[in-house]
Short mmCIF file of C-alpha atoms in Angstrom, two decimals:
data_model
loop_
_atom_site.label_atom_id
_atom_site.label_comp_id
_atom_site.label_asym_id
_atom_site.label_seq_id
_atom_site.Cartn_x
_atom_site.Cartn_y
_atom_site.Cartn_z
CA MET X 15 -190.99 -111.53 -145.41
CA ARG X 16 -188.79 -112.65 -142.50
CA VAL X 17 -190.41 -114.38 -140.19
CA PRO X 18 -189.60 -113.52 -136.31
CA SER X 19 -187.69 -116.38 -134.22
CA TRP X 20 -190.21 -116.99 -132.07
CA LEU X 21 -192.62 -118.39 -134.44
CA SER X 22 -190.11 -121.21 -135.47
CA ARG X 23 -190.67 -122.13 -131.76
CA ARG X 24 -193.75 -123.89 -130.32
CA ARG X 25 -193.57 -124.67 -126.59
CA ARG X 26 -196.71 -125.26 -124.06
CA VAL X 27 -198.61 -122.15 -122.58
CA PRO X 28 -197.89 -122.15 -118.91
CA ASP X 29 -201.10 -122.15 -116.42
CA PHE X 30 -201.64 -118.19 -115.72
CA PRO X 31 -203.27 -117.11 -112.17
CA TRP X 32 -205.89 -115.27 -113.78
CA ALA X 33 -208.70 -115.95 -115.56
CA PRO X 34 -208.64 -115.57 -119.77
CA GLY X 35 -209.97 -112.19 -120.47
CA THR X 36 -208.88 -110.53 -117.12
CA ALA X 37 -208.13 -106.87 -116.91
CA THR X 38 -206.95 -104.94 -113.31
CA GLY X 39 -205.35 -101.15 -112.75
CA ILE X 40 -201.84 -100.40 -112.13
CA GLY X 41 -202.06 -98.98 -108.39
CA SER X 42 -202.38 -95.72 -107.74
CA LEU X 43 -205.58 -93.68 -107.76
CA PRO X 44 -206.83 -90.32 -107.06
CA GLY X 45 -207.82 -88.62 -103.87
CA ILE X 46 -207.28 -89.61 -100.36
CA ASP X 47 -210.79 -92.17 -99.34
CA ILE X 48 -209.44 -95.21 -99.11
CA ALA X 49 -212.50 -96.45 -99.03
CA GLU X 50 -214.10 -95.12 -101.80
CA ALA X 51 -210.85 -96.18 -104.38
CA GLN X 52 -211.07 -99.91 -102.96
CA ARG X 53 -214.94 -99.91 -103.19
CA ILE X 54 -214.02 -98.74 -107.07
CA VAL X 55 -211.28 -101.52 -107.70
CA LEU X 56 -213.33 -104.21 -106.50
CA GLY X 57 -216.77 -103.10 -108.20
CA GLU X 58 -214.99 -102.31 -111.51
CA LEU X 59 -211.83 -104.62 -111.58
CA PRO X 60 -213.63 -108.25 -110.56
CA GLY X 61 -211.47 -110.32 -112.25
CA LEU X 62 -208.01 -108.98 -110.87
CA PRO X 63 -208.69 -106.64 -107.88
CA HIS X 64 -205.57 -104.75 -106.74
CA LEU X 65 -204.85 -102.83 -103.20
CA ALA X 66 -205.24 -99.22 -103.78
CA GLU X 67 -202.73 -96.45 -103.54
CA LEU X 68 -203.45 -92.90 -102.56
CA PRO X 69 -200.25 -91.00 -103.27
CA GLU X 70 -202.13 -87.55 -102.71
CA ARG X 71 -202.22 -88.34 -99.13
CA GLY X 72 -198.48 -87.56 -98.60
CA PRO X 73 -195.35 -88.91 -97.55
CA GLY X 74 -195.96 -92.39 -96.31
CA ALA X 75 -198.26 -93.02 -99.36
CA ASP X 76 -195.86 -92.11 -102.12
CA MET X 77 -194.34 -95.22 -104.23
CA ILE X 78 -191.25 -94.82 -102.27
CA GLY X 79 -192.09 -94.08 -98.78
CA ARG X 80 -194.38 -96.85 -99.14
CA THR X 81 -192.02 -99.29 -100.12
CA ALA X 82 -189.68 -98.31 -97.81
CA GLY X 83 -192.00 -98.60 -94.87
CA PHE X 84 -191.26 -102.75 -95.79
CA LEU X 85 -187.87 -102.59 -95.41
CA VAL X 86 -186.66 -104.89 -92.23
CA GLU X 87 -184.18 -103.41 -89.78
CA MET X 88 -183.35 -100.33 -92.01
CA PRO X 89 -185.76 -97.59 -90.76
CA VAL X 90 -186.31 -94.58 -92.91
CA GLN X 91 -187.09 -90.65 -92.61
CA VAL X 92 -187.67 -87.41 -94.66
CA TYR X 93 -185.12 -85.33 -94.91
CA ALA X 94 -185.16 -82.14 -96.98
CA GLY X 95 -187.87 -83.48 -98.96
CA ARG X 96 -186.67 -87.15 -99.23
CA TRP X 97 -186.63 -90.03 -98.04
CA GLN X 98 -183.32 -91.36 -96.58
CA ILE X 99 -182.17 -94.35 -94.60
CA SER X 100 -181.87 -93.11 -90.74
CA SER X 101 -180.63 -94.23 -87.40
CA LYS X 102 -183.72 -94.95 -85.60
CA PRO X 103 -187.58 -95.24 -86.32
CA GLY X 104 -189.75 -92.03 -86.19
CA LYS X 105 -192.55 -90.22 -87.06
CA ASP X 106 -192.16 -90.89 -90.81
CA LEU X 107 -192.24 -94.66 -90.40
CA ARG X 108 -195.20 -94.79 -87.91
CA ARG X 109 -197.14 -92.51 -90.57
CA THR X 110 -196.19 -94.74 -93.44
CA ALA X 111 -197.20 -97.77 -91.06
CA ASP X 112 -200.21 -96.38 -90.12
CA LEU X 113 -201.44 -95.50 -93.72
CA LEU X 114 -200.77 -98.97 -94.54
CA GLU X 115 -202.29 -100.35 -91.68
CA ARG X 116 -205.75 -98.50 -92.72
CA ASP X 117 -205.69 -99.58 -96.16
CA LEU X 118 -205.19 -103.24 -95.43
CA ASP X 119 -208.13 -102.90 -92.97
CA GLU X 120 -210.02 -101.26 -95.55
CA LEU X 121 -209.20 -104.21 -98.21
CA THR X 122 -209.91 -106.93 -95.50
CA GLU X 123 -213.36 -105.55 -94.83
CA GLN X 124 -214.08 -104.90 -98.55
CA ALA X 125 -212.77 -107.94 -100.34
CA ASP X 126 -214.47 -110.65 -97.36
CA GLY X 127 -215.11 -113.72 -98.78
CA TYR X 128 -213.18 -113.08 -102.36
CA SER X 129 -211.88 -115.76 -104.11
CA GLY X 130 -209.15 -115.15 -106.99
CA PRO X 131 -206.18 -113.19 -108.11
CA LEU X 132 -205.62 -110.16 -106.03
CA LYS X 133 -202.69 -108.11 -106.68
CA ILE X 134 -200.65 -105.70 -104.12
CA GLN X 135 -197.88 -103.32 -105.38
CA ALA X 136 -194.28 -101.88 -104.08
CA ALA X 137 -191.70 -100.29 -105.76
CA GLY X 138 -188.75 -102.65 -107.21
CA PRO X 139 -185.74 -102.64 -105.54
CA TRP X 140 -183.91 -101.03 -108.58
CA THR X 141 -185.84 -97.88 -108.28
CA LEU X 142 -185.67 -97.88 -104.30
CA ALA X 143 -181.91 -97.66 -104.79
CA ALA X 144 -182.00 -94.83 -107.04
CA ASN X 145 -184.38 -92.86 -105.35
CA LEU X 146 -183.61 -93.20 -101.59
CA ASP X 147 -180.57 -91.46 -99.98
CA LEU X 148 -177.97 -92.81 -97.96
CA PRO X 149 -177.65 -91.31 -94.44
CA ILE X 150 -174.47 -89.23 -95.49
CA GLY X 151 -175.89 -88.19 -98.77
CA GLY X 152 -176.19 -89.51 -102.38
CA ARG X 153 -178.34 -92.29 -103.60
CA MET X 154 -178.10 -96.01 -102.14
CA LEU X 155 -177.60 -97.13 -106.02
CA ARG X 156 -173.56 -95.48 -105.82
CA ASP X 157 -172.90 -98.38 -103.24
CA PRO X 158 -173.10 -101.99 -104.80
CA GLY X 159 -173.14 -103.06 -101.01
CA ALA X 160 -175.95 -100.83 -99.87
CA VAL X 161 -178.45 -102.18 -102.63
CA ARG X 162 -177.62 -105.89 -101.86
CA ASP X 163 -178.44 -104.55 -98.21
CA LEU X 164 -181.64 -102.82 -99.64
CA THR X 165 -182.69 -105.96 -101.36
CA ASP X 166 -182.60 -108.10 -99.04
CA SER X 167 -184.13 -105.96 -96.45
CA LEU X 168 -187.00 -105.47 -98.88
CA ALA X 169 -187.13 -109.52 -99.98
CA GLU X 170 -187.67 -110.14 -96.40
CA GLY X 171 -190.23 -107.04 -95.95
CA LEU X 172 -192.45 -108.17 -99.39
CA ARG X 173 -192.30 -111.58 -98.14
CA ARG X 174 -194.31 -110.43 -95.25
CA HIS X 175 -196.14 -108.69 -96.57
CA VAL X 176 -197.28 -111.12 -99.14
CA ALA X 177 -198.20 -113.39 -95.82
CA GLU X 178 -200.45 -110.38 -94.37
CA VAL X 179 -202.09 -110.11 -97.58
CA ARG X 180 -202.64 -114.07 -97.61
CA LYS X 181 -204.24 -114.11 -94.11
CA ARG X 182 -206.19 -111.35 -94.26
CA VAL X 183 -207.85 -112.01 -97.67
CA PRO X 184 -207.26 -116.13 -97.05
CA ARG X 185 -209.06 -117.30 -100.56
CA ALA X 186 -207.51 -115.09 -102.38
CA THR X 187 -204.23 -115.91 -104.68
CA VAL X 188 -201.97 -113.06 -104.02
CA LEU X 189 -199.99 -111.71 -107.03
CA LEU X 190 -197.04 -109.16 -106.01
CA GLN X 191 -196.22 -105.91 -108.63
CA LEU X 192 -192.71 -104.27 -108.30
CA ASP X 193 -193.01 -101.08 -109.99
CA GLU X 194 -189.57 -100.35 -111.58
CA PRO X 195 -189.75 -97.28 -113.60
CA SER X 196 -186.33 -96.14 -112.98
CA LEU X 197 -184.79 -99.36 -114.11
CA PRO X 198 -183.49 -98.25 -117.60
CA SER X 199 -181.91 -95.60 -116.35
CA VAL X 200 -179.93 -97.80 -113.88
CA LEU X 201 -179.12 -99.79 -116.36
CA ALA X 202 -178.04 -97.35 -119.11
CA GLY X 203 -176.47 -94.85 -116.26
CA ARG X 204 -178.57 -91.70 -116.21
CA VAL X 205 -179.49 -91.66 -112.95
CA PRO X 206 -178.12 -88.09 -112.02
CA THR X 207 -176.17 -87.28 -108.77
CA GLU X 208 -177.18 -84.71 -105.81
CA SER X 209 -175.42 -82.04 -108.11
CA GLY X 210 -176.92 -82.93 -110.99
CA LEU X 211 -173.67 -82.20 -112.85
CA SER X 212 -173.26 -86.12 -113.17
CA ALA X 213 -174.88 -89.46 -113.02
CA TYR X 214 -174.37 -92.86 -111.10
CA ARG X 215 -172.31 -95.90 -112.82
CA GLU X 216 -174.52 -98.20 -115.08
CA VAL X 217 -175.49 -101.09 -113.67
CA ASP X 218 -174.95 -104.41 -115.98
CA GLY X 219 -178.21 -105.93 -116.90
CA PRO X 220 -176.67 -109.81 -115.49
CA ASP X 221 -175.99 -107.67 -112.41
CA ALA X 222 -179.71 -106.15 -112.36
CA ALA X 223 -181.22 -109.33 -113.17
CA THR X 224 -179.69 -110.98 -110.50
CA ARG X 225 -180.50 -108.78 -107.44
CA LEU X 226 -184.14 -108.79 -109.02
CA ARG X 227 -184.43 -112.35 -108.98
CA GLY X 228 -183.34 -112.93 -105.33
CA LEU X 229 -186.28 -110.94 -104.36
CA VAL X 230 -188.46 -112.67 -106.81
CA GLU X 231 -187.76 -115.86 -105.58
CA ALA X 232 -188.08 -114.68 -101.69
CA VAL X 233 -191.42 -113.50 -101.62
CA ASP X 234 -192.65 -117.10 -103.19
CA THR X 235 -195.44 -115.54 -105.01
CA PRO X 236 -196.15 -114.73 -108.43
CA VAL X 237 -194.43 -111.17 -109.51
CA ILE X 238 -194.95 -108.59 -112.22
CA VAL X 239 -192.63 -106.40 -113.10
CA HIS X 240 -193.87 -102.88 -114.16
CA CYS X 241 -192.33 -100.08 -115.99
CA CYS X 242 -194.05 -97.26 -117.82
CA ALA X 243 -190.81 -95.92 -119.20
CA PRO X 244 -189.66 -95.99 -122.52
CA GLU X 245 -186.84 -98.82 -122.93
CA PHE X 246 -188.10 -101.32 -120.63
CA PRO X 247 -185.75 -104.43 -120.31
CA LEU X 248 -187.18 -107.19 -120.93
CA GLN X 249 -184.48 -109.62 -121.38
CA VAL X 250 -183.46 -108.59 -117.62
CA ILE X 251 -187.05 -108.93 -116.42
CA ARG X 252 -186.96 -112.45 -117.75
CA ASP X 253 -183.72 -113.47 -116.00
CA ALA X 254 -185.24 -112.34 -112.90
CA LEU X 255 -188.04 -114.98 -113.68
CA ALA X 256 -191.24 -112.78 -112.97
CA SER X 257 -194.04 -114.14 -113.73
CA ALA X 258 -195.52 -111.22 -116.29
CA VAL X 259 -194.22 -107.60 -117.51
CA ALA X 260 -196.45 -104.76 -117.30
CA PHE X 261 -195.73 -101.83 -119.71
CA ASP X 262 -197.19 -98.77 -121.44
CA LEU X 263 -198.08 -99.53 -124.96
CA SER X 264 -197.62 -96.59 -126.56
CA LEU X 265 -194.06 -97.02 -125.75
CA LEU X 266 -193.09 -100.33 -127.00
CA LYS X 267 -190.36 -100.06 -130.32
CA ASP X 268 -189.75 -103.01 -130.93
CA LEU X 269 -191.94 -106.10 -130.92
CA ASP X 270 -188.91 -108.94 -131.65
CA PRO X 271 -187.76 -109.02 -127.71
CA LEU X 272 -191.69 -108.68 -126.59
CA GLY X 273 -192.40 -111.52 -129.22
CA GLU X 274 -189.62 -113.77 -127.67
CA ALA X 275 -191.21 -113.35 -123.93
CA ILE X 276 -194.27 -114.01 -125.33
CA GLU X 277 -193.17 -117.28 -126.73
CA ALA X 278 -190.87 -118.42 -123.33
CA GLY X 279 -194.59 -118.16 -121.42
CA LEU X 280 -194.49 -114.64 -119.93
CA GLY X 281 -197.33 -112.69 -118.97
CA ILE X 282 -198.21 -109.19 -120.40
CA PHE X 283 -200.06 -106.74 -118.62
CA VAL X 284 -200.81 -104.47 -121.57
CA GLY X 285 -201.14 -100.83 -120.78
CA ALA X 286 -203.75 -99.94 -123.60
CA ALA X 287 -205.82 -97.37 -121.94
CA PRO X 288 -204.80 -93.76 -121.84
CA THR X 289 -204.64 -92.60 -118.23
CA ARG X 290 -206.01 -89.18 -118.76
CA PRO X 291 -208.83 -88.12 -120.86
CA GLY X 292 -209.11 -86.96 -124.23
CA THR X 293 -211.47 -83.85 -126.05
CA GLY X 294 -213.31 -86.71 -127.74
CA ARG X 295 -215.70 -89.14 -125.81
CA GLY X 296 -214.72 -90.98 -123.10
CA PRO X 297 -212.98 -94.73 -122.30
CA ASP X 298 -214.01 -97.08 -125.28
CA SER X 299 -213.83 -100.36 -124.67
CA LYS X 300 -214.00 -101.37 -128.14
CA GLN X 301 -210.85 -99.64 -128.91
CA ILE X 302 -208.82 -100.84 -126.10
CA ALA X 303 -209.70 -104.33 -127.14
CA GLU X 304 -208.72 -103.77 -130.90
CA ARG X 305 -204.97 -102.20 -129.90
CA VAL X 306 -204.18 -104.93 -128.13
CA SER X 307 -205.98 -107.31 -130.43
CA THR X 308 -203.87 -105.55 -133.01
CA LEU X 309 -200.74 -106.12 -131.31
CA TRP X 310 -201.35 -109.67 -130.95
CA ARG X 311 -201.95 -110.22 -134.70
CA ARG X 312 -198.84 -108.61 -135.51
CA LEU X 313 -196.81 -110.66 -133.40
CA GLY X 314 -198.33 -113.56 -135.34
CA PHE X 315 -199.50 -115.74 -132.03
CA PRO X 316 -202.57 -117.72 -132.34
CA ALA X 317 -205.86 -115.65 -131.35
CA ALA X 318 -206.96 -118.27 -128.72
CA ARG X 319 -203.75 -117.36 -126.90
CA LEU X 320 -204.32 -113.82 -126.33
CA PRO X 321 -206.84 -113.34 -123.56
CA GLU X 322 -204.86 -116.52 -121.73
CA GLN X 323 -201.63 -114.56 -121.28
CA VAL X 324 -202.53 -110.90 -121.43
CA VAL X 325 -204.58 -109.07 -118.84
CA ILE X 326 -205.62 -105.47 -119.75
CA THR X 327 -204.56 -102.36 -118.02
CA PRO X 328 -204.49 -98.57 -118.00
CA ALA X 329 -201.10 -97.12 -119.38
CA CYS X 330 -200.01 -96.00 -115.80
CA GLY X 331 -201.31 -95.15 -112.67
CA LEU X 332 -204.37 -92.99 -112.31
CA ALA X 333 -203.41 -90.83 -109.17
CA GLY X 334 -204.54 -86.84 -110.52
CA ALA X 335 -206.97 -88.48 -113.29
CA PRO X 336 -210.38 -87.38 -112.13
CA MET X 337 -212.30 -89.72 -110.39
CA GLY X 338 -215.38 -90.29 -112.68
CA TYR X 339 -212.56 -91.08 -115.03
CA VAL X 340 -211.20 -93.34 -113.35
CA ARG X 341 -214.29 -95.46 -113.08
CA ALA X 342 -215.45 -95.21 -116.45
CA LEU X 343 -211.80 -96.29 -117.64
CA LEU X 344 -211.36 -99.38 -115.35
CA LYS X 345 -214.64 -100.09 -116.30
CA ALA X 346 -213.97 -99.70 -120.09
CA CYS X 347 -210.56 -102.15 -119.44
CA THR X 348 -212.89 -105.19 -117.76
CA GLU X 349 -215.37 -104.96 -120.76
CA ALA X 350 -212.16 -104.83 -123.68
CA GLY X 351 -210.88 -107.80 -121.41
CA ARG X 352 -214.20 -109.61 -122.43
CA ARG X 353 -214.31 -108.79 -125.37
CA ILE X 354 -210.98 -110.23 -126.49
CA ALA X 355 -211.84 -113.50 -124.31
CA GLU X 356 -214.99 -113.17 -126.91
CA VAL X 357 -212.89 -113.24 -130.11
#
């Protein structure tokens, strides 16, 4: 039997900014009531709560609009149903800022006195570039100079956002999750042009990592890169100096890159819990824990290292799922985290 290359090396496991056996959510929840959503997060995910996102509230609460609202000196607007760069701030940007302020106010009130890791989320620069339009039309992705300016603007905006959350919840350790569902398509040259008849040129992995790393270094806080698409690029994420990667376990095909990333000290957020109810019983913490433990055994790492390096999550965001199922699922993830910590 072939021995994976990572098992021939032994490195010190780094200290992670979460407790062993932790669980968290990806970000989005159903509905439009931010007070209820934040109560659920803080109640069911006590080890690593996050700032709830409610995309059902419409433009400005969606992933692209919410993140575009962080851009510094780069205003945006909705045009023909899409977000695009604009010449000056307008009502769409004001709505985005108002929604975020409301969310932060709710977090400030409900997390008063909280001490521990706290996660916030935003789209990463490549997903933003693939979904945000230039004023003259076409995605920002088509212009390398525009991508550079976009990344710099986003880095500064997220640095300010992290500082604001630290000020509001001063005893928390803030973690930033960058959502990059479009990154595999960017690397493979599969992002369609506006006509749909062609695609934008592929971006080299080292170039993608360089832009991402600039943002990671600028925000000065641990960064998790989340990609719930097939073929998520672990090497790019590692080269960007992210602290952790988050992925959907059902999409994992090749264990070798993951084993090498774990051995290199990358934190692993494993999306092991289904985001929609099945035909049988509700979420089962024992089954969730067993899926994660089985993966770890296949990789061949010591069992004691599992709860330290791995965080259990739903497979992806939960917007659109029934609220009762969301409560049960997050509770089951937390219980699954306790189970792997007890092994």
